[in-house]
Amino acid sequence: MIVLGIETSCDETAAAVVDDSRRIRAEAVLSQTAEHRPYGGVVPEIAARSHIDHLDRLIGEVMAKAGIAYRDLDGVAATAGPGLIGGLIVGLMTGKAIAAVHACRFIAVNHLEAHALSARLTGAVPFPYLLLLISGGHCQLLVVEGVGRYRRLGTTIDDAVGEAFDKGAKMLGLGYPGGPAIEAAAATGDPDRFELPRPLIGRPGCDFSFAGLKTALVHAVRAAAPLDAATVADLAAALQTAIGDVLCDRTRHALATYRAARPAAPTLVVAGGVAANRYLRDRLAALAAQAGVTLRIPPPRLCTDNATMVAWAGIERLQAGLGDRLDAPARARWPLDPAAAPGAKA
Ligand code: KG4
Ligand code: ZN
């Protein structure tokens, strides 16, 4: 089975060809960061126009690199949500058109499910497993029971973890996107010079909160102004360490909750753009070793947004007998666990 994947939910235009033997035949990601940088964040209208400008060419490139014809495709998988609606429509319409013209299956993929299943492309990870999903728009702990079957244990009650990185970087004058910039600056910083809070640590449950951390950083930045390079590094290190403490504490709680219901040692999977962070990968590896659980984190390029994971989610869904009609809608919001508390961030 060979599937073409398309990703356009935010500021990466991406296409990939993947097969069911887990071979990535071709992949390409075009980041729009340079176009959004002057505005300090993603501008939806610019993102949608840029997807239109580049997607067709990118698809042509991966098809050529994979060395296959469109008639060889078993399916086309496109991200249908959640994300910025303009970009989603561009990718979805393109995917539907290719599927219609070449009479192959179409799969409307949930971007969060693509992140959730990405670890099964790069290694054998049987269901069920515990998932820490950390990205620009989400911060959740979920039990992944199977394809399309998710149970949410906790989510953020305010900002997503990627937002904490991005807003923190903005305050420190490190620009956009913030995650990689904070990681680089923190490498030479002293994490103990500034004291930042660890919201919700030690509290029951598996929810997250990052708003208080952001406010505390604002105050620290004001008190330390004007910032020299060493101070920026120290503040970045303090922020990254506080985020690491919060993620580890909440994941520890989730592992305990998960284990209370299941005797077998769980596998912990971490996915989403923030999982590209080396420091956090090391912290979570230490946590997993201490807790005696297997840890699986896809390589960094498959943690940040890409179409390889979308193609793979398409394969998993086709294998599970799930496909979509050509009238599948784009969805700005699309929670993985529809039964999770109403009103909470998806
Ligand atoms: O999964 P993703 O590419 O897009 C969404 O689905 O949101 O995640 C993007 C987020 C951004 O907030 C970005 O700053 C963060 O992932 N990120 C990182 C790193 N690389 C990307 N955060 C921390 N450290 C990194 N190295
Ligand atoms: Zn993502």
GROMACS .gro file of C-alpha atoms and ligand atoms in nm:
model
  373
    1MET     CA    1   0.000   0.000   0.000
    2ILE     CA    2   0.142   0.339  -0.102
    3VAL     CA    3  -0.003   0.666   0.026
    4LEU     CA    4   0.068   1.031  -0.057
    5GLY     CA    5   0.048   1.256   0.251
    6ILE     CA    6  -0.024   1.629   0.251
    7GLU     CA    7   0.020   1.867   0.547
    8THR     CA    8  -0.091   2.232   0.544
    9SER     CA    9  -0.248   2.292   0.887
   10CYS     CA   10  -0.010   2.564   1.004
   11ASP     CA   11   0.310   2.715   0.862
   12GLU     CA   12   0.473   2.411   0.706
   13THR     CA   13   0.384   2.303   0.354
   14ALA     CA   14   0.470   1.934   0.334
   15ALA     CA   15   0.425   1.629   0.111
   16ALA     CA   16   0.548   1.271   0.147
   17VAL     CA   17   0.511   0.925  -0.003
   18VAL     CA   18   0.512   0.635   0.244
   19ASP     CA   19   0.435   0.265   0.207
   20ASP     CA   20   0.297   0.003   0.445
   21SER     CA   21   0.636  -0.160   0.492
   22ARG     CA   22   0.720   0.165   0.678
   23ARG     CA   23   0.939   0.288   0.397
   24ILE     CA   24   0.949   0.662   0.349
   25ARG     CA   25   0.980   0.677  -0.030
   26ALA     CA   26   1.012   1.058  -0.038
   27GLU     CA   27   0.943   1.352   0.192
   28ALA     CA   28   0.966   1.730   0.169
   29VAL     CA   29   0.889   2.009   0.414
   30LEU     CA   30   0.888   2.375   0.323
   31SER     CA   31   0.890   2.601   0.627
   32GLN     CA   32   0.729   2.943   0.598
   33THR     CA   33   0.914   3.090   0.896
   34ALA     CA   34   1.087   3.360   0.689
   35GLU     CA   35   0.749   3.485   0.563
   36HIS     CA   36   0.599   3.506   0.915
   37ARG     CA   37   0.907   3.625   1.105
   38PRO     CA   38   0.846   4.000   1.049
   39TYR     CA   39   0.510   3.959   1.229
   40GLY     CA   40   0.644   3.756   1.523
   41GLY     CA   41   0.405   3.467   1.464
   42VAL     CA   42   0.201   3.282   1.204
   43VAL     CA   43  -0.032   3.505   0.996
   44PRO     CA   44  -0.317   3.277   0.874
   45GLU     CA   45  -0.377   3.460   0.544
   46ILE     CA   46  -0.007   3.457   0.453
   47ALA     CA   47   0.013   3.087   0.547
   48ALA     CA   48  -0.283   2.993   0.324
   49ARG     CA   49  -0.146   3.186   0.024
   50SER     CA   50   0.197   3.036   0.067
   51HIS     CA   51   0.051   2.682   0.075
   52ILE     CA   52  -0.124   2.760  -0.256
   53ASP     CA   53   0.203   2.886  -0.407
   54HIS     CA   54   0.413   2.584  -0.314
   55LEU     CA   55   0.202   2.271  -0.254
   56ASP     CA   56   0.159   2.152  -0.616
   57ARG     CA   57   0.531   2.177  -0.685
   58LEU     CA   58   0.619   1.996  -0.361
   59ILE     CA   59   0.380   1.711  -0.441
   60GLY     CA   60   0.533   1.684  -0.790
   61GLU     CA   61   0.878   1.667  -0.633
   62VAL     CA   62   0.801   1.388  -0.386
   63MET     CA   63   0.617   1.186  -0.652
   64ALA     CA   64   0.918   1.219  -0.883
   65LYS     CA   65   1.161   1.129  -0.604
   66ALA     CA   66   0.950   0.828  -0.503
   67GLY     CA   67   0.965   0.721  -0.868
   68ILE     CA   68   0.599   0.630  -0.888
   69ALA     CA   69   0.306   0.737  -1.101
   70TYR     CA   70  -0.018   0.873  -0.952
   71ARG     CA   71  -0.195   0.553  -1.063
   72ASP     CA   72   0.036   0.359  -0.827
   73LEU     CA   73  -0.110   0.537  -0.523
   74ASP     CA   74  -0.354   0.343  -0.305
   75GLY     CA   75  -0.460   0.656  -0.124
   76VAL     CA   76  -0.413   1.026  -0.063
   77ALA     CA   77  -0.413   1.146   0.298
   78ALA     CA   78  -0.450   1.515   0.377
   79THR     CA   79  -0.467   1.690   0.713
   80ALA     CA   80  -0.828   1.804   0.761
   81GLY     CA   81  -0.783   1.962   1.106
   82PRO     CA   82  -0.731   2.093   1.362
   83GLY     CA   83  -0.547   2.401   1.237
   84LEU     CA   84  -0.578   2.723   1.040
   85ILE     CA   85  -0.884   2.685   0.822
   86GLY     CA   86  -0.743   2.852   0.507
   87GLY     CA   87  -0.439   2.627   0.495
   88LEU     CA   88  -0.645   2.318   0.575
   89ILE     CA   89  -0.876   2.388   0.282
   90VAL     CA   90  -0.579   2.423   0.044
   91GLY     CA   91  -0.434   2.083   0.142
   92LEU     CA   92  -0.769   1.910   0.163
   93MET     CA   93  -0.892   2.029  -0.178
   94THR     CA   94  -0.561   1.935  -0.340
   95GLY     CA   95  -0.572   1.587  -0.185
   96LYS     CA   96  -0.933   1.533  -0.285
   97ALA     CA   97  -0.861   1.642  -0.643
   98ILE     CA   98  -0.573   1.395  -0.678
   99ALA     CA   99  -0.780   1.114  -0.525
  100ALA     CA  100  -1.075   1.191  -0.753
  101VAL     CA  101  -0.872   1.215  -1.074
  102HIS     CA  102  -0.668   0.902  -1.008
  103ALA     CA  103  -0.955   0.704  -0.851
  104CYS     CA  104  -0.780   0.615  -0.527
  105ARG     CA  105  -0.889   0.625  -0.164
  106PHE     CA  106  -0.901   0.952   0.028
  107ILE     CA  107  -0.828   0.993   0.399
  108ALA     CA  108  -0.907   1.312   0.595
  109VAL     CA  109  -0.645   1.294   0.868
  110ASN     CA  110  -0.662   1.448   1.214
  111HIS     CA  111  -0.327   1.625   1.258
  112LEU     CA  112  -0.315   1.519   1.624
  113GLU     CA  113  -0.369   1.156   1.526
  114ALA     CA  114  -0.083   1.189   1.276
  115HIS     CA  115   0.145   1.304   1.561
  116ALA     CA  116   0.001   1.030   1.786
  117LEU     CA  117   0.075   0.746   1.541
  118SER     CA  118   0.414   0.876   1.419
  119ALA     CA  119   0.608   0.658   1.664
  120ARG     CA  120   0.454   0.348   1.502
  121LEU     CA  121   0.615   0.443   1.171
  122THR     CA  122   0.967   0.459   1.311
  123GLY     CA  123   0.941   0.156   1.540
  124ALA     CA  124   0.717  -0.127   1.653
  125VAL     CA  125   0.494   0.030   1.918
  126PRO     CA  126   0.191  -0.189   1.992
  127PHE     CA  127  -0.139  -0.047   2.123
  128PRO     CA  128  -0.218   0.063   2.387
  129TYR     CA  129   0.034   0.326   2.490
  130LEU     CA  130   0.052   0.648   2.685
  131LEU     CA  131   0.104   0.957   2.470
  132LEU     CA  132   0.246   1.293   2.571
  133LEU     CA  133   0.149   1.524   2.285
  134ILE     CA  134   0.341   1.850   2.302
  135SER     CA  135   0.308   2.097   2.015
  136GLY     CA  136   0.244   2.459   1.929
  137GLY     CA  137  -0.130   2.430   1.982
  138HIS     CA  138  -0.163   2.137   2.221
  139CYS     CA  139  -0.037   1.985   2.541
  140GLN     CA  140  -0.214   1.662   2.631
  141LEU     CA  141  -0.171   1.323   2.791
  142LEU     CA  142  -0.375   1.051   2.622
  143VAL     CA  143  -0.416   0.677   2.627
  144VAL     CA  144  -0.392   0.556   2.267
  145GLU     CA  145  -0.611   0.246   2.256
  146GLY     CA  146  -0.596   0.204   1.879
  147VAL     CA  147  -0.644   0.386   1.551
  148GLY     CA  148  -0.917   0.644   1.610
  149ARG     CA  149  -0.950   0.547   1.977
  150TYR     CA  150  -0.813   0.797   2.228
  151ARG     CA  151  -0.885   0.865   2.594
  152ARG     CA  152  -0.763   1.196   2.728
  153LEU     CA  153  -0.617   1.197   3.078
  154GLY     CA  154  -0.521   1.564   3.088
  155THR     CA  155  -0.477   1.879   2.884
  156THR     CA  156  -0.365   2.237   2.930
  157ILE     CA  157  -0.604   2.469   3.109
  158ASP     CA  158  -0.451   2.774   2.940
  159ASP     CA  159  -0.152   2.789   2.698
  160ALA     CA  160   0.000   2.503   2.501
  161VAL     CA  161   0.360   2.419   2.582
  162GLY     CA  162   0.482   2.533   2.239
  163GLU     CA  163   0.317   2.870   2.304
  164ALA     CA  164   0.516   2.897   2.627
  165PHE     CA  165   0.834   2.852   2.422
  166ASP     CA  166   0.722   3.087   2.145
  167LYS     CA  167   0.598   3.366   2.376
  168GLY     CA  168   0.903   3.326   2.600
  169ALA     CA  169   1.133   3.363   2.300
  170LYS     CA  170   0.949   3.678   2.193
  171MET     CA  171   0.996   3.831   2.540
  172LEU     CA  172   1.365   3.748   2.529
  173GLY     CA  173   1.403   3.901   2.184
  174LEU     CA  174   1.491   3.563   2.035
  175GLY     CA  175   1.235   3.583   1.756
  176TYR     CA  176   1.017   3.324   1.591
  177PRO     CA  177   0.989   3.022   1.601
  178GLY     CA  178   1.067   3.022   1.969
  179GLY     CA  179   1.129   2.659   2.059
  180PRO     CA  180   1.458   2.606   1.876
  181ALA     CA  181   1.573   2.958   1.975
  182ILE     CA  182   1.509   2.896   2.347
  183GLU     CA  183   1.682   2.559   2.323
  184ALA     CA  184   1.991   2.713   2.162
  185ALA     CA  185   2.008   3.006   2.408
  186ALA     CA  186   1.951   2.778   2.711
  187ALA     CA  187   2.250   2.562   2.619
  188THR     CA  188   2.492   2.814   2.773
  189GLY     CA  189   2.258   2.943   3.046
  190ASP     CA  190   2.245   2.891   3.422
  191PRO     CA  191   1.897   2.751   3.500
  192ASP     CA  192   1.924   2.846   3.870
  193ARG     CA  193   1.991   3.220   3.846
  194PHE     CA  194   1.622   3.303   3.805
  195GLU     CA  195   1.344   3.132   3.993
  196LEU     CA  196   1.032   3.058   3.788
  197PRO     CA  197   0.714   2.879   3.908
  198ARG     CA  198   0.618   2.520   3.818
  199PRO     CA  199   0.238   2.548   3.773
  200LEU     CA  200   0.027   2.252   3.897
  201ILE     CA  201   0.330   2.047   4.006
  202GLY     CA  202   0.239   1.796   4.273
  203ARG     CA  203  -0.136   1.855   4.221
  204PRO     CA  204  -0.361   1.558   4.150
  205GLY     CA  205  -0.455   1.483   3.791
  206CYS     CA  206  -0.274   1.521   3.461
  207ASP     CA  207  -0.365   1.875   3.350
  208PHE     CA  208  -0.108   2.139   3.255
  209SER     CA  209  -0.085   2.515   3.297
  210PHE     CA  210   0.175   2.751   3.151
  211ALA     CA  211   0.015   3.098   3.180
  212GLY     CA  212   0.162   3.167   3.526
  213LEU     CA  213   0.507   3.071   3.402
  214LYS     CA  214   0.473   3.320   3.117
  215THR     CA  215   0.368   3.600   3.357
  216ALA     CA  216   0.657   3.522   3.592
  217LEU     CA  217   0.894   3.541   3.295
  218VAL     CA  218   0.755   3.886   3.201
  219HIS     CA  219   0.836   4.010   3.553
  220ALA     CA  220   1.182   3.854   3.551
  221VAL     CA  221   1.258   4.010   3.212
  222ARG     CA  222   1.147   4.356   3.333
  223ALA     CA  223   1.350   4.328   3.652
  224ALA     CA  224   1.664   4.222   3.464
  225ALA     CA  225   1.636   4.477   3.177
  226PRO     CA  226   1.835   4.572   2.977
  227LEU     CA  227   1.912   4.210   2.890
  228ASP     CA  228   2.264   4.110   2.797
  229ALA     CA  229   2.335   3.782   2.616
  230ALA     CA  230   2.426   3.597   2.937
  231THR     CA  231   2.101   3.703   3.106
  232VAL     CA  232   1.898   3.595   2.803
  233ALA     CA  233   2.070   3.256   2.820
  234ASP     CA  234   1.999   3.226   3.194
  235LEU     CA  235   1.631   3.318   3.149
  236ALA     CA  236   1.597   3.074   2.857
  237ALA     CA  237   1.753   2.798   3.069
  238ALA     CA  238   1.522   2.881   3.362
  239LEU     CA  239   1.216   2.864   3.133
  240GLN     CA  240   1.320   2.540   2.964
  241THR     CA  241   1.399   2.376   3.300
  242ALA     CA  242   1.065   2.484   3.451
  243ILE     CA  243   0.883   2.342   3.145
  244GLY     CA  244   1.082   2.019   3.179
  245ASP     CA  245   0.983   1.990   3.547
  246VAL     CA  246   0.615   2.044   3.465
  247LEU     CA  247   0.612   1.794   3.178
  248CYS     CA  248   0.788   1.528   3.388
  249ASP     CA  249   0.562   1.576   3.691
  250ARG     CA  250   0.241   1.555   3.488
  251THR     CA  251   0.367   1.256   3.287
  252ARG     CA  252   0.462   1.080   3.612
  253HIS     CA  253   0.102   1.127   3.732
  254ALA     CA  254  -0.034   0.996   3.403
  255LEU     CA  255   0.191   0.688   3.421
  256ALA     CA  256   0.057   0.616   3.772
  257THR     CA  257  -0.303   0.657   3.652
  258TYR     CA  258  -0.237   0.437   3.351
  259ARG     CA  259  -0.065   0.169   3.558
  260ALA     CA  260  -0.345   0.158   3.816
  261ALA     CA  261  -0.577   0.032   3.542
  262ARG     CA  262  -0.336  -0.199   3.356
  263PRO     CA  263  -0.086  -0.451   3.485
  264ALA     CA  264   0.152  -0.448   3.186
  265ALA     CA  265   0.443  -0.201   3.181
  266PRO     CA  266   0.333   0.081   2.952
  267THR     CA  267   0.515   0.235   2.662
  268LEU     CA  268   0.542   0.612   2.676
  269VAL     CA  269   0.535   0.790   2.339
  270VAL     CA  270   0.618   1.159   2.306
  271ALA     CA  271   0.519   1.347   1.990
  272GLY     CA  272   0.464   1.699   1.853
  273GLY     CA  273   0.702   1.980   1.767
  274VAL     CA  274   0.822   2.040   2.123
  275ALA     CA  275   0.940   1.677   2.135
  276ALA     CA  276   1.220   1.786   1.900
  277ASN     CA  277   1.384   1.956   2.202
  278ARG     CA  278   1.700   1.765   2.306
  279TYR     CA  279   1.689   1.880   2.667
  280LEU     CA  280   1.327   1.764   2.708
  281ARG     CA  281   1.402   1.436   2.530
  282ASP     CA  282   1.679   1.372   2.785
  283ARG     CA  283   1.456   1.466   3.079
  284LEU     CA  284   1.179   1.233   2.959
  285ALA     CA  285   1.432   0.956   2.897
  286ALA     CA  286   1.549   0.988   3.258
  287LEU     CA  287   1.188   0.980   3.378
  288ALA     CA  288   1.113   0.668   3.171
  289ALA     CA  289   1.427   0.491   3.297
  290GLN     CA  290   1.335   0.573   3.656
  291ALA     CA  291   0.975   0.456   3.607
  292GLY     CA  292   1.081   0.141   3.421
  293VAL     CA  293   0.882   0.216   3.108
  294THR     CA  294   0.980   0.200   2.742
  295LEU     CA  295   1.014   0.542   2.580
  296ARG     CA  296   0.961   0.606   2.210
  297ILE     CA  297   1.015   0.951   2.057
  298PRO     CA  298   1.031   0.986   1.678
  299PRO     CA  299   1.340   1.161   1.535
  300PRO     CA  300   1.316   1.543   1.558
  301ARG     CA  301   1.222   1.595   1.190
  302LEU     CA  302   0.916   1.372   1.242
  303CYS     CA  303   0.821   1.554   1.565
  304THR     CA  304   0.780   1.895   1.402
  305ASP     CA  305   0.507   1.920   1.139
  306ASN     CA  306   0.559   1.699   0.836
  307ALA     CA  307   0.358   1.503   0.580
  308THR     CA  308   0.528   1.168   0.645
  309MET     CA  309   0.324   1.126   0.963
  310VAL     CA  310   0.008   1.223   0.771
  311ALA     CA  311   0.075   0.960   0.503
  312TRP     CA  312   0.142   0.703   0.777
  313ALA     CA  313  -0.182   0.791   0.960
  314GLY     CA  314  -0.356   0.745   0.625
  315ILE     CA  315  -0.206   0.396   0.591
  316GLU     CA  316  -0.306   0.306   0.947
  317ARG     CA  317  -0.661   0.425   0.886
  318LEU     CA  318  -0.693   0.238   0.555
  319GLN     CA  319  -0.559  -0.076   0.723
  320ALA     CA  320  -0.826  -0.032   0.993
  321GLY     CA  321  -1.093  -0.014   0.722
  322LEU     CA  322  -1.143   0.360   0.767
  323GLY     CA  323  -1.151   0.597   0.472
  324ASP     CA  324  -1.334   0.918   0.396
  325ARG     CA  325  -1.567   1.053   0.132
  326LEU     CA  326  -1.475   1.346  -0.086
  327ASP     CA  327  -1.711   1.573   0.107
  328ALA     CA  328  -1.507   1.541   0.431
  329PRO     CA  329  -1.492   1.891   0.583
  330ALA     CA  330  -1.194   2.095   0.705
  331ARG     CA  331  -1.218   2.135   1.082
  332ALA     CA  332  -1.049   2.421   1.271
  333ARG     CA  333  -1.112   2.230   1.596
  334TRP     CA  334  -1.111   1.852   1.613
  335PRO     CA  335  -1.043   1.688   1.951
  336LEU     CA  336  -0.896   1.338   1.953
  337ASP     CA  337  -1.116   1.236   2.244
  338PRO     CA  338  -1.465   1.380   2.181
  339ALA     CA  339  -1.578   1.256   2.521
  340ALA     CA  340  -1.322   1.473   2.703
  341ALA     CA  341  -1.455   1.759   2.912
  342PRO     CA  342  -1.658   2.007   2.704
  343GLY     CA  343  -1.518   2.357   2.690
  344ALA     CA  344  -1.164   2.233   2.751
  345LYS     CA  345  -0.898   2.307   2.491
  346ALA     CA  346  -0.889   2.030   2.232
  347KG4     O1  347   0.392   2.008   1.598
  347KG4     P1  348   0.436   2.142   1.556
  347KG4     O2  349   0.541   2.153   1.449
  347KG4     O3  350   0.313   2.227   1.507
  347KG4     C1  351   0.189   2.217   1.574
  347KG4     O4  352   0.117   2.118   1.547
  347KG4     O5  353   0.164   2.303   1.660
  347KG4     O6  354   0.485   2.221   1.685
  347KG4     C2  355   0.531   2.353   1.674
  347KG4     C3  356   0.580   2.398   1.810
  347KG4     C4  357   0.621   2.544   1.814
  347KG4     O7  358   0.564   2.604   1.928
  347KG4     C5  359   0.773   2.538   1.825
  347KG4     O8  360   0.829   2.648   1.894
  347KG4     C6  361   0.791   2.409   1.901
  347KG4     O9  362   0.697   2.321   1.846
  347KG4     N1  363   0.926   2.355   1.884
  347KG4     C7  364   1.014   2.342   1.985
  347KG4     C8  365   1.135   2.296   1.927
  347KG4     N2  366   1.115   2.282   1.793
  347KG4     C9  367   0.986   2.319   1.769
  347KG4     N3  368   1.001   2.368   2.116
  347KG4    C10  369   1.108   2.346   2.193
  347KG4     N4  370   1.227   2.305   2.147
  347KG4    C11  371   1.245   2.278   2.015
  347KG4     N5  372   1.364   2.237   1.969
  348ZN      ZN  373   0.183   1.956   1.476
   0.00000   0.00000   0.00000
